[in-house]
Amino acid sequence: GTIFNLQKYSITTPGLLSKIIIAALFINFSLAIGGIIIDISQNFSNVFLASLGDFAGNLGAGININKIFQVSGTGTNTFQNISAVQFPNASFGFTKTLIDSFFTLIIISILLLSMLSAAIVSFVRIPILWGLLILSPIAWVLGILPIGQNLNKKWWDYFIGWTFFQPAYLFMLVIGTAILNSRSTIDPLFNQFQGQSSFSSLGNFAVQDIFF
């Protein structure tokens, strides 16, 4: 670039020489730099994992998961008489049972898919980070050249995104768990009807259950 007097690639271009020197230094430490960033991410993940505690127990208690195993119109609950009035015939009772089963299946599917998708992404994240670390010296070189700065930026976007996905996801779980743990304060109906199946068009799950 200097020999052919290409302005963007000439050594006389302001800032280019300093970029070359910095890149020449950091290329040698690219793996260590990437490892430090990943370690920072892992430390955050460990903090959030410790904060989650008994996540399965908190999740089950927060959404009142025991309603899944209740069938409307059976057992003793506050709304049993209402169900008997609304569904006096066996055919209507059977229809409501089908509705209960349908929405229960939806709730379980949503929980399983959300947890499964996060687990898959967490496993896929590892080889992707390996590949990005292998390419890190090239990313530093591309950062020197004007034509490669866009690729350098994309590499950093991918690396930061995949590195901090896990702590960000765990942080959202911590927030969600905190809300579930405070449900007795937030939702005044939760204490009153906990462990009881509520009459609702969504089967055993009331609207506030869906919300939480």
Tab-separated table of N, CA and C in Angstrom, residues 86-148:
chain	number	residue	atom	x	y	z
A	86	GLN	N	-72.197	-25.163	36.597
A	86	GLN	CA	-71.888	-24.825	35.212
A	86	GLN	C	-71.888	-26.060	34.312
A	87	PHE	N	-71.535	-27.218	34.894
A	87	PHE	CA	-71.432	-28.430	34.093
A	87	PHE	C	-72.290	-29.537	34.735
A	88	PRO	N	-73.621	-29.407	34.668
A	88	PRO	CA	-74.483	-30.389	35.338
A	88	PRO	C	-74.527	-31.724	34.623
A	89	ASN	N	-74.292	-31.735	33.327
A	89	ASN	CA	-74.373	-32.960	32.554
A	89	ASN	C	-72.997	-33.598	32.397
A	90	ALA	N	-72.992	-34.913	32.235
A	90	ALA	CA	-71.718	-35.632	32.097
A	90	ALA	C	-70.965	-35.195	30.854
A	91	SER	N	-71.711	-34.888	29.784
A	91	SER	CA	-71.043	-34.487	28.545
A	91	SER	C	-70.286	-33.183	28.723
A	92	PHE	N	-70.874	-32.226	29.469
A	92	PHE	CA	-70.182	-30.971	29.726
A	92	PHE	C	-68.984	-31.193	30.627
A	93	GLY	N	-69.139	-32.095	31.632
A	93	GLY	CA	-68.009	-32.405	32.504
A	93	GLY	C	-66.865	-33.008	31.733
A	94	PHE	N	-67.187	-33.882	30.793
A	94	PHE	CA	-66.139	-34.492	29.961
A	94	PHE	C	-65.465	-33.438	29.086
A	95	THR	N	-66.256	-32.497	28.577
A	95	THR	CA	-65.699	-31.422	27.742
A	95	THR	C	-64.735	-30.566	28.549
A	96	LYS	N	-65.108	-30.253	29.782
A	96	LYS	CA	-64.230	-29.436	30.606
A	96	LYS	C	-62.939	-30.182	30.935
A	97	THR	N	-63.065	-31.507	31.149
A	97	THR	CA	-61.861	-32.299	31.399
A	97	THR	C	-60.925	-32.250	30.200
A	98	LEU	N	-61.489	-32.302	29.000
A	98	LEU	CA	-60.676	-32.201	27.783
A	98	LEU	C	-59.992	-30.836	27.699
A	99	ILE	N	-60.753	-29.783	28.055
A	99	ILE	CA	-60.176	-28.438	28.042
A	99	ILE	C	-59.026	-28.346	29.045
A	100	ASP	N	-59.255	-28.895	30.248
A	100	ASP	CA	-58.199	-28.911	31.268
A	100	ASP	C	-56.946	-29.599	30.744
A	101	SER	N	-57.135	-30.772	30.151
A	101	SER	CA	-56.002	-31.557	29.656
A	101	SER	C	-55.264	-30.816	28.548
A	102	PHE	N	-56.023	-30.156	27.677
A	102	PHE	CA	-55.421	-29.445	26.545
A	102	PHE	C	-54.527	-28.309	27.026
A	103	PHE	N	-55.053	-27.472	27.944
A	103	PHE	CA	-54.267	-26.340	28.405
A	103	PHE	C	-53.136	-26.765	29.337
A	104	THR	N	-53.337	-27.862	30.070
A	104	THR	CA	-52.252	-28.403	30.882
A	104	THR	C	-51.097	-28.839	29.996
A	105	LEU	N	-51.432	-29.484	28.875
A	105	LEU	CA	-50.405	-29.918	27.930
A	105	LEU	C	-49.648	-28.726	27.350
A	106	ILE	N	-50.377	-27.647	27.076
A	106	ILE	CA	-49.728	-26.439	26.555
A	106	ILE	C	-48.747	-25.871	27.576
A	107	ILE	N	-49.162	-25.787	28.849
A	107	ILE	CA	-48.296	-25.251	29.900
A	107	ILE	C	-47.027	-26.083	30.022
A	108	ILE	N	-47.192	-27.417	30.074
A	108	ILE	CA	-46.027	-28.301	30.208
A	108	ILE	C	-45.114	-28.155	29.001
A	109	SER	N	-45.698	-28.067	27.787
A	109	SER	CA	-44.900	-27.942	26.566
A	109	SER	C	-44.086	-26.657	26.561
A	110	ILE	N	-44.701	-25.558	27.003
A	110	ILE	CA	-43.997	-24.271	27.053
A	110	ILE	C	-42.810	-24.358	28.006
A	111	LEU	N	-43.021	-24.950	29.186
A	111	LEU	CA	-41.934	-25.081	30.166
A	111	LEU	C	-40.805	-25.945	29.612
A	112	LEU	N	-41.165	-27.084	29.017
A	112	LEU	CA	-40.141	-28.006	28.496
A	112	LEU	C	-39.368	-27.379	27.340
A	113	LEU	N	-40.075	-26.731	26.421
A	113	LEU	CA	-39.412	-26.136	25.259
A	113	LEU	C	-38.484	-25.000	25.657
A	114	SER	N	-38.923	-24.187	26.627
A	114	SER	CA	-38.078	-23.060	27.050
A	114	SER	C	-36.796	-23.557	27.711
A	115	MET	N	-36.912	-24.585	28.550
A	115	MET	CA	-35.726	-25.137	29.210
A	115	MET	C	-34.844	-25.891	28.215
A	116	LEU	N	-35.478	-26.656	27.300
A	116	LEU	CA	-34.718	-27.451	26.328
A	116	LEU	C	-33.961	-26.563	25.358
A	117	SER	N	-34.609	-25.503	24.876
A	117	SER	CA	-33.942	-24.603	23.931
A	117	SER	C	-32.733	-23.933	24.566
A	118	ALA	N	-32.864	-23.529	25.838
A	118	ALA	CA	-31.735	-22.907	26.542
A	118	ALA	C	-30.601	-23.906	26.729
A	119	ALA	N	-30.930	-25.152	27.038
A	119	ALA	CA	-29.901	-26.181	27.216
A	119	ALA	C	-29.171	-26.451	25.907
A	120	ILE	N	-29.917	-26.523	24.791
A	120	ILE	CA	-29.299	-26.774	23.484
A	120	ILE	C	-28.357	-25.641	23.119
A	121	VAL	N	-28.819	-24.398	23.297
A	121	VAL	CA	-27.971	-23.238	22.965
A	121	VAL	C	-26.721	-23.218	23.837
A	122	SER	N	-26.852	-23.607	25.110
A	122	SER	CA	-25.693	-23.634	26.006
A	122	SER	C	-24.650	-24.642	25.542
A	123	PHE	N	-25.098	-25.789	25.037
A	123	PHE	CA	-24.152	-26.795	24.532
A	123	PHE	C	-23.545	-26.365	23.195
A	124	VAL	N	-24.368	-25.795	22.303
A	124	VAL	CA	-23.878	-25.337	21.001
A	124	VAL	C	-22.882	-24.193	21.176
A	125	ARG	N	-23.070	-23.421	22.229
A	125	ARG	CA	-22.226	-22.253	22.514
A	125	ARG	C	-20.747	-22.637	22.648
A	126	ILE	N	-20.459	-23.814	23.199
A	126	ILE	CA	-19.069	-24.209	23.477
A	126	ILE	C	-18.247	-24.364	22.200
A	127	PRO	N	-18.660	-25.212	21.224
A	127	PRO	CA	-17.852	-25.314	19.992
A	127	PRO	C	-17.804	-24.016	19.197
A	128	ILE	N	-18.871	-23.215	19.272
A	128	ILE	CA	-18.852	-21.932	18.564
A	128	ILE	C	-17.777	-21.020	19.156
A	129	LEU	N	-17.666	-20.985	20.477
A	129	LEU	CA	-16.619	-20.181	21.123
A	129	LEU	C	-15.236	-20.713	20.786
A	130	TRP	N	-15.098	-22.044	20.714
A	130	TRP	CA	-13.806	-22.613	20.276
A	130	TRP	C	-13.426	-22.083	18.897
A	131	GLY	N	-14.393	-22.153	17.962
A	131	GLY	CA	-14.126	-21.684	16.605
A	131	GLY	C	-13.787	-20.205	16.561
A	132	LEU	N	-14.499	-19.397	17.336
A	132	LEU	CA	-14.225	-17.958	17.354
A	132	LEU	C	-12.848	-17.663	17.938
A	133	LEU	N	-12.428	-18.429	18.955
A	133	LEU	CA	-11.087	-18.246	19.522
A	133	LEU	C	-10.013	-18.631	18.520
A	134	ILE	N	-10.258	-19.679	17.740
A	134	ILE	CA	-9.293	-20.087	16.707
A	134	ILE	C	-9.134	-18.981	15.670
A	135	LEU	N	-10.229	-18.305	15.349
A	135	LEU	CA	-10.202	-17.244	14.340
A	135	LEU	C	-9.792	-15.887	14.901
A	136	SER	N	-9.569	-15.807	16.207
A	136	SER	CA	-9.292	-14.506	16.818
A	136	SER	C	-8.061	-13.794	16.253
A	137	PRO	N	-6.928	-14.491	15.921
A	137	PRO	CA	-5.801	-13.766	15.322
A	137	PRO	C	-6.178	-13.106	13.996
A	138	ILE	N	-6.990	-13.818	13.204
A	138	ILE	CA	-7.430	-13.245	11.924
A	138	ILE	C	-8.285	-12.009	12.170
A	139	ALA	N	-9.101	-12.069	13.207
A	139	ALA	CA	-9.959	-10.920	13.528
A	139	ALA	C	-9.123	-9.693	13.873
A	140	TRP	N	-8.032	-9.897	14.625
A	140	TRP	CA	-7.153	-8.771	14.965
A	140	TRP	C	-6.491	-8.205	13.707
A	141	VAL	N	-6.088	-9.071	12.784
A	141	VAL	CA	-5.467	-8.600	11.535
A	141	VAL	C	-6.482	-7.819	10.710
A	142	LEU	N	-7.703	-8.353	10.614
A	142	LEU	CA	-8.739	-7.676	9.834
A	142	LEU	C	-9.059	-6.296	10.400
A	143	GLY	N	-8.879	-6.121	11.709
A	143	GLY	CA	-9.147	-4.825	12.313
A	143	GLY	C	-8.203	-3.736	11.848
A	144	ILE	N	-7.043	-4.127	11.301
A	144	ILE	CA	-6.077	-3.136	10.799
A	144	ILE	C	-6.564	-2.536	9.494
A	145	LEU	N	-7.104	-3.389	8.615
A	145	LEU	CA	-7.425	-2.977	7.251
A	145	LEU	C	-8.821	-2.381	7.182
A	146	PRO	N	-8.985	-1.289	6.457
A	146	PRO	CA	-10.317	-0.684	6.312
A	146	PRO	C	-11.338	-1.655	5.731
A	147	ILE	N	-10.888	-2.506	4.802
A	147	ILE	CA	-11.798	-3.445	4.149
A	147	ILE	C	-12.242	-4.563	5.101
A	148	GLY	N	-11.458	-4.779	6.156
A	148	GLY	CA	-11.769	-5.878	7.067
A	148	GLY	C	-12.365	-5.453	8.391
